[in-house]
CSV table of C-alpha atoms in Angstrom, one decimal:
chain,number,residue,atom,x,y,z
A,17,UNK,CA,301.4,235.9,94.8
A,18,UNK,CA,299.9,232.4,95.0
A,19,UNK,CA,299.8,231.1,98.6
A,20,UNK,CA,298.9,227.7,99.9
A,21,UNK,CA,297.6,227.1,103.4
A,22,UNK,CA,297.7,223.6,104.9
A,23,UNK,CA,295.3,223.4,107.9
A,24,UNK,CA,295.7,220.2,109.9
A,25,UNK,CA,292.5,220.2,111.9
A,26,UNK,CA,290.8,217.8,114.3
A,27,UNK,CA,288.3,216.6,111.7
A,28,UNK,CA,289.5,217.8,108.3
A,29,UNK,CA,293.0,218.4,106.8
A,30,UNK,CA,292.6,221.1,104.2
A,31,UNK,CA,294.9,222.6,101.6
A,32,UNK,CA,293.6,226.0,100.3
A,33,UNK,CA,295.3,227.7,97.4
A,34,UNK,CA,294.6,231.5,97.1
A,35,UNK,CA,295.8,234.3,94.9
A,36,UNK,CA,296.6,237.2,97.2
A,37,UNK,CA,298.5,240.5,97.5
A,38,UNK,CA,298.6,243.3,100.1
A,39,UNK,CA,295.5,245.5,100.1
A,40,UNK,CA,293.4,243.0,98.2
A,41,UNK,CA,290.9,240.2,99.2
A,42,UNK,CA,292.5,236.7,99.0
A,43,UNK,CA,290.8,234.9,96.1
A,44,UNK,CA,290.4,231.1,96.5
A,45,UNK,CA,291.9,229.3,93.5
A,46,UNK,CA,291.8,225.6,94.6
A,47,UNK,CA,290.8,223.4,97.5
A,48,UNK,CA,291.9,219.9,98.4
A,49,UNK,CA,290.8,218.3,101.6
A,50,UNK,CA,290.2,215.0,103.4
A,51,UNK,CA,288.2,213.9,106.4
A,52,UNK,CA,291.0,212.3,108.4
A,53,UNK,CA,289.5,212.8,111.9
A,54,UNK,CA,292.9,212.8,113.6
A,55,UNK,CA,291.2,213.3,117.0
A,56,UNK,CA,289.7,209.8,116.6
A,57,UNK,CA,293.3,208.4,116.2
A,58,UNK,CA,294.4,209.3,119.7
A,59,UNK,CA,295.1,206.3,121.9
A,60,UNK,CA,294.4,206.0,125.6
A,61,UNK,CA,297.5,207.9,126.5
A,62,UNK,CA,296.5,210.8,124.2
A,63,UNK,CA,299.2,209.9,121.6
A,64,UNK,CA,298.5,210.0,117.9
A,65,UNK,CA,298.6,206.4,116.7
A,66,UNK,CA,300.8,205.1,113.9
A,67,UNK,CA,297.8,204.9,111.7
A,68,UNK,CA,296.9,208.5,112.4
A,69,UNK,CA,300.4,209.6,111.6
A,70,UNK,CA,300.4,207.6,108.4
A,71,UNK,CA,297.2,209.2,107.3
A,72,UNK,CA,298.6,212.6,107.9
A,73,UNK,CA,301.9,211.9,106.1
A,74,UNK,CA,300.0,210.6,103.1
A,75,UNK,CA,297.9,213.7,102.9
A,76,UNK,CA,301.0,215.9,103.3
A,77,UNK,CA,302.5,214.1,100.2
A,78,UNK,CA,299.3,214.8,98.3
A,79,UNK,CA,299.2,218.4,99.4
A,80,UNK,CA,302.8,219.0,98.4
A,81,UNK,CA,302.1,217.6,94.9
A,82,UNK,CA,299.0,219.7,94.5
A,83,UNK,CA,300.8,222.8,95.7
A,84,UNK,CA,303.5,222.3,93.1
A,85,UNK,CA,301.0,221.6,90.4
A,86,UNK,CA,299.1,224.8,91.2
A,87,UNK,CA,302.2,227.0,91.3
A,88,UNK,CA,302.1,227.8,95.0
A,89,UNK,CA,305.0,230.2,95.8
A,90,UNK,CA,304.7,230.1,99.6
A,91,UNK,CA,303.1,227.2,101.6
A,92,UNK,CA,302.0,228.0,105.2
A,93,UNK,CA,301.2,225.0,107.3
A,94,UNK,CA,299.7,224.7,110.8
A,95,UNK,CA,298.1,222.2,113.1
A,96,UNK,CA,295.3,222.9,115.7
A,97,UNK,CA,293.9,221.1,118.7
A,98,UNK,CA,294.1,217.4,117.7
A,99,UNK,CA,297.9,217.5,117.1
A,100,UNK,CA,298.5,220.3,119.6
A,101,UNK,CA,296.9,218.2,122.4
A,102,UNK,CA,298.5,214.9,121.4
A,103,UNK,CA,301.2,213.9,123.8
A,104,UNK,CA,303.5,213.1,120.8
A,105,UNK,CA,302.2,215.8,118.6
A,106,UNK,CA,305.5,217.7,118.3
A,107,UNK,CA,307.3,214.4,117.7
A,108,UNK,CA,305.0,213.6,114.8
A,109,UNK,CA,305.4,217.1,113.3
A,110,UNK,CA,309.2,216.9,113.7
A,111,UNK,CA,309.3,213.6,111.8
A,112,UNK,CA,307.2,215.0,109.0
A,113,UNK,CA,309.4,218.1,108.9
A,114,UNK,CA,312.5,216.0,108.5
A,115,UNK,CA,311.0,213.6,105.9
A,116,UNK,CA,308.9,216.0,103.8
A,117,UNK,CA,310.7,219.3,104.3
A,118,UNK,CA,307.5,221.1,105.4
A,119,UNK,CA,307.3,222.9,108.7
A,120,UNK,CA,303.8,222.4,110.2
A,121,UNK,CA,303.6,224.7,113.2
A,122,UNK,CA,301.3,223.8,116.1
A,123,UNK,CA,299.2,226.9,116.9
A,124,UNK,CA,298.2,227.6,120.4
A,125,UNK,CA,294.5,228.0,121.2
A,126,UNK,CA,295.0,231.7,121.8
A,127,UNK,CA,296.8,232.1,118.5
A,128,UNK,CA,293.8,230.4,116.8
A,129,UNK,CA,291.5,232.9,118.5
A,130,UNK,CA,293.5,235.9,117.5
A,131,UNK,CA,294.0,234.9,113.9
A,132,UNK,CA,290.3,234.1,113.5
A,133,UNK,CA,289.5,237.4,115.0
A,134,UNK,CA,291.7,239.1,112.5
A,135,UNK,CA,289.9,237.4,109.6
A,136,UNK,CA,286.5,238.5,111.0
A,137,UNK,CA,287.7,242.1,111.5
A,138,UNK,CA,288.9,242.3,107.9
A,139,UNK,CA,285.7,240.8,106.6
A,140,UNK,CA,283.3,243.1,108.5
A,141,UNK,CA,285.5,246.2,108.8
A,142,UNK,CA,285.8,248.9,111.4
A,143,UNK,CA,282.1,249.8,111.3
A,144,UNK,CA,281.5,246.7,113.4
A,145,UNK,CA,282.9,248.5,116.4
A,146,UNK,CA,283.6,246.2,119.3
A,147,UNK,CA,283.7,242.7,117.7
A,148,UNK,CA,283.1,239.4,119.5
A,149,UNK,CA,284.1,236.3,117.6
A,150,UNK,CA,283.1,232.8,118.6
A,151,UNK,CA,284.5,229.7,116.9
A,152,UNK,CA,283.6,226.0,117.6
A,153,UNK,CA,286.1,223.5,116.1
A,154,UNK,CA,286.4,219.8,116.4
A,155,UNK,CA,288.6,220.0,119.5
A,156,UNK,CA,288.2,223.5,121.0
A,157,UNK,CA,286.1,226.6,121.4
A,158,UNK,CA,287.8,229.9,120.7
A,159,UNK,CA,286.5,233.3,121.8
A,160,UNK,CA,288.0,236.8,121.1
A,161,UNK,CA,286.8,240.3,121.6
A,162,UNK,CA,288.2,243.7,120.8
A,163,UNK,CA,288.0,247.1,118.9
A,164,UNK,CA,291.2,246.7,116.9
A,165,UNK,CA,292.7,244.0,114.7
A,166,UNK,CA,294.4,242.5,117.7
A,167,UNK,CA,291.7,241.6,120.2
A,168,UNK,CA,291.7,242.8,123.9
A,169,UNK,CA,291.0,239.2,125.0
A,170,UNK,CA,291.4,235.9,123.3
A,171,UNK,CA,291.2,232.4,124.7
A,172,UNK,CA,290.5,228.7,123.9
A,173,UNK,CA,288.6,226.1,125.9
A,174,UNK,CA,288.6,222.3,125.2
A,175,UNK,CA,285.0,222.3,124.2
A,176,UNK,CA,285.2,221.3,120.5
A,177,UNK,CA,282.1,219.5,119.1
A,178,UNK,CA,284.1,216.4,118.1
A,179,UNK,CA,286.0,216.1,121.4
A,180,UNK,CA,282.8,216.4,123.5
A,181,UNK,CA,280.9,213.9,121.3
A,182,UNK,CA,283.7,211.4,121.6
A,183,UNK,CA,284.3,211.8,125.4
A,184,UNK,CA,280.9,212.6,126.7
A,185,UNK,CA,278.4,210.6,124.7
A,186,UNK,CA,278.2,206.8,124.8
A,187,UNK,CA,275.3,206.2,122.4
A,188,UNK,CA,273.6,207.6,119.4
A,189,UNK,CA,271.4,209.4,120.3
A,190,UNK,CA,272.9,210.0,123.8
A,191,UNK,CA,271.1,209.3,127.0
A,192,UNK,CA,269.3,212.4,128.4
A,193,UNK,CA,271.4,212.2,131.5
A,194,UNK,CA,274.6,212.5,129.3
A,195,UNK,CA,273.1,215.5,127.5
A,196,UNK,CA,272.2,217.2,130.8
A,197,UNK,CA,275.7,216.5,132.2
A,198,UNK,CA,277.4,217.9,129.1
A,199,UNK,CA,275.2,221.0,129.2
A,200,UNK,CA,276.2,221.5,132.9
A,201,UNK,CA,279.9,221.0,132.1
A,202,UNK,CA,280.0,223.3,129.1
A,203,UNK,CA,278.2,226.1,130.9
A,204,UNK,CA,280.5,225.9,133.9
A,205,UNK,CA,283.6,226.1,131.7
A,206,UNK,CA,282.4,229.1,129.7
A,207,UNK,CA,281.0,230.9,132.7
A,208,UNK,CA,284.5,231.0,134.2
A,209,UNK,CA,285.6,233.2,131.3
A,210,UNK,CA,282.6,235.5,130.8
A,211,UNK,CA,284.1,238.1,133.1
A,212,UNK,CA,287.3,238.2,130.9
A,213,UNK,CA,285.2,239.4,128.0
A,214,UNK,CA,282.6,241.4,129.9
A,215,UNK,CA,285.1,243.8,131.5
A,216,UNK,CA,285.8,245.4,128.1
A,217,UNK,CA,282.1,246.2,127.5
A,218,UNK,CA,279.3,244.8,125.4
A,219,UNK,CA,280.0,243.8,121.8
A,220,UNK,CA,278.6,246.0,119.0
A,221,UNK,CA,278.7,243.0,116.6
A,222,UNK,CA,278.8,239.3,117.5
A,223,UNK,CA,280.2,236.9,114.9
A,224,UNK,CA,280.5,233.2,114.5
A,225,UNK,CA,282.8,231.1,112.4
A,226,UNK,CA,283.3,227.4,111.7
A,227,UNK,CA,281.4,224.6,110.0
A,228,UNK,CA,279.4,224.0,113.2
A,229,UNK,CA,277.9,227.5,113.3
A,230,UNK,CA,277.3,227.4,109.5
A,231,UNK,CA,275.2,224.2,109.9
A,232,UNK,CA,273.3,225.5,112.9
A,233,UNK,CA,272.5,228.7,111.1
A,234,UNK,CA,271.4,226.7,108.0
A,235,UNK,CA,268.9,224.5,110.0
A,236,UNK,CA,267.7,227.7,111.6
A,237,UNK,CA,266.7,229.1,108.2
A,238,UNK,CA,269.8,230.8,106.9
A,239,UNK,CA,270.6,230.8,103.1
A,240,UNK,CA,272.5,227.7,101.7
A,241,UNK,CA,276.2,227.9,100.9
A,242,UNK,CA,275.3,227.8,97.2
A,243,UNK,CA,274.0,231.4,97.4
A,244,UNK,CA,277.6,232.6,98.0
A,245,UNK,CA,279.7,234.2,100.8
A,246,UNK,CA,278.1,237.7,100.4
A,247,UNK,CA,274.7,236.5,101.6
A,248,UNK,CA,274.1,237.6,105.2
A,249,UNK,CA,273.5,234.7,107.5
A,250,UNK,CA,272.3,235.0,111.1
A,251,UNK,CA,271.8,232.5,113.9
A,252,UNK,CA,269.2,233.7,116.5
A,253,UNK,CA,269.6,232.6,120.1
A,254,UNK,CA,265.9,231.6,120.3
A,255,UNK,CA,266.2,229.4,117.2
A,256,UNK,CA,269.4,227.8,118.5
A,257,UNK,CA,267.9,227.0,121.9
A,258,UNK,CA,264.9,225.3,120.2
A,259,UNK,CA,267.1,223.3,117.9
A,260,UNK,CA,269.5,222.2,120.7
A,261,UNK,CA,266.5,220.6,122.3
A,262,UNK,CA,265.2,219.1,119.0
A,263,UNK,CA,268.6,217.6,118.2
A,264,UNK,CA,269.1,215.8,121.5
A,265,UNK,CA,266.7,212.8,120.8
A,266,UNK,CA,267.6,212.6,117.1
A,267,UNK,CA,270.0,209.8,115.9
A,268,UNK,CA,272.8,211.0,113.6
A,269,UNK,CA,271.1,209.5,110.5
A,270,UNK,CA,268.1,211.8,111.2
A,271,UNK,CA,270.3,214.8,111.8
A,272,UNK,CA,272.0,214.2,108.5
A,273,UNK,CA,268.7,214.8,106.7
A,274,UNK,CA,268.5,218.4,108.0
A,275,UNK,CA,269.3,221.2,105.6
A,276,UNK,CA,273.1,221.8,105.2
A,277,UNK,CA,274.1,219.0,107.6
A,278,UNK,CA,276.7,216.5,106.2
A,279,UNK,CA,276.8,212.8,107.1
A,280,UNK,CA,280.3,213.2,108.6
A,281,UNK,CA,279.3,216.2,110.8
A,282,UNK,CA,275.9,215.0,111.9
A,283,UNK,CA,277.1,213.0,114.9
A,284,UNK,CA,278.8,216.0,116.5
A,285,UNK,CA,276.1,218.5,115.7
A,286,UNK,CA,274.3,218.1,119.1
A,287,UNK,CA,277.5,218.8,121.1
A,288,UNK,CA,278.2,221.8,118.9
A,289,UNK,CA,274.7,223.1,119.5
A,290,UNK,CA,275.0,222.7,123.2
A,291,UNK,CA,278.3,224.7,123.2
A,292,UNK,CA,276.9,227.4,120.9
A,293,UNK,CA,273.7,227.8,122.9
A,294,UNK,CA,275.7,228.1,126.1
A,295,UNK,CA,278.1,230.7,124.6
A,296,UNK,CA,275.2,232.8,123.2
A,297,UNK,CA,273.3,232.7,126.5
A,298,UNK,CA,276.2,233.4,128.8
A,299,UNK,CA,277.7,236.2,126.7
A,300,UNK,CA,274.2,237.7,126.3
A,301,UNK,CA,274.1,237.4,122.5
A,302,UNK,CA,270.7,237.7,120.8
A,303,UNK,CA,272.1,236.7,117.5
A,304,UNK,CA,275.4,235.8,115.8
A,305,UNK,CA,276.3,236.7,112.2
A,306,UNK,CA,278.2,233.9,110.4
A,307,UNK,CA,281.5,235.1,108.9
A,308,UNK,CA,282.7,233.4,105.7
A,309,UNK,CA,286.4,233.9,106.8
A,310,UNK,CA,288.0,232.1,109.7
A,311,UNK,CA,291.4,230.8,110.8
A,312,UNK,CA,292.8,229.9,107.3
A,313,UNK,CA,292.1,233.4,106.1
A,314,UNK,CA,293.6,234.9,109.2
A,315,UNK,CA,296.8,233.0,108.6
A,316,UNK,CA,296.9,234.3,105.0
A,317,UNK,CA,296.2,237.9,106.1
A,318,UNK,CA,298.9,237.8,108.7
A,319,UNK,CA,301.4,236.5,106.2
A,320,UNK,CA,300.5,239.3,103.7
A,321,UNK,CA,301.0,241.8,106.5
A,322,UNK,CA,304.5,240.6,106.9
A,323,UNK,CA,305.5,241.2,103.3
A,324,UNK,CA,307.7,244.4,103.0
A,325,UNK,CA,307.1,246.5,99.9
């Protein structure tokens, strides 16, 4: 069947169309996305502004037209941290549901972590043993660990690269004191949850997903995206620690000149590197392998699992 997945993220809103059936790898057929940066459209009361809602509604209109044109049979739609954390997020989704006829479900952080874990497990398979999956989004950090398809532990922390850049840095590049304070804050938050993962034992295979990790791996020497998803890409902890220090004094324009770093993601790359470095250090990970699949694929796989033959 042809499935559509509408992912309303903190930075990007993305419609992915795939051809999929049970027992087969979902094959991407079409992609349509826009950099709406909904997290930047939250007001002082953490409410999504009228402008932010209008941008989302316009994109939903586009996505519905594209889905129809591409012959989508089933459209799955979900929202992550920007809408989930907005004080009026559910109100906004309810209005869109009533006007557009599409049910955009707000995923919890734990659901995000579990679905991303499922995608990584299916990609790497059972030979990975105990799998640890780390994902850095625009608004949150997700961590999950387990030996099955459903992880033993899964949680989310408000440590997204976009959120931290917006709330913790006042200049570009940020003042060294702000960098130190962010590093301290991030490590304190992650350290509180290390025991939740450690009690189940060390990971046999540690995996990273998300654009942030892909870019960090790329500047650390990993193969470019153009070489395809089957190319093995690894981010070493030693390389990451070095780059986290190098990125701190760089303005966004200079970061955008690094391999694989886009202009729109360059500003939040430092915060992402600080979170990634803290996670790798505190969880005792020498390296992370980048997984091509993440939350969207997890949603697709879960939907296919629910189809009765």
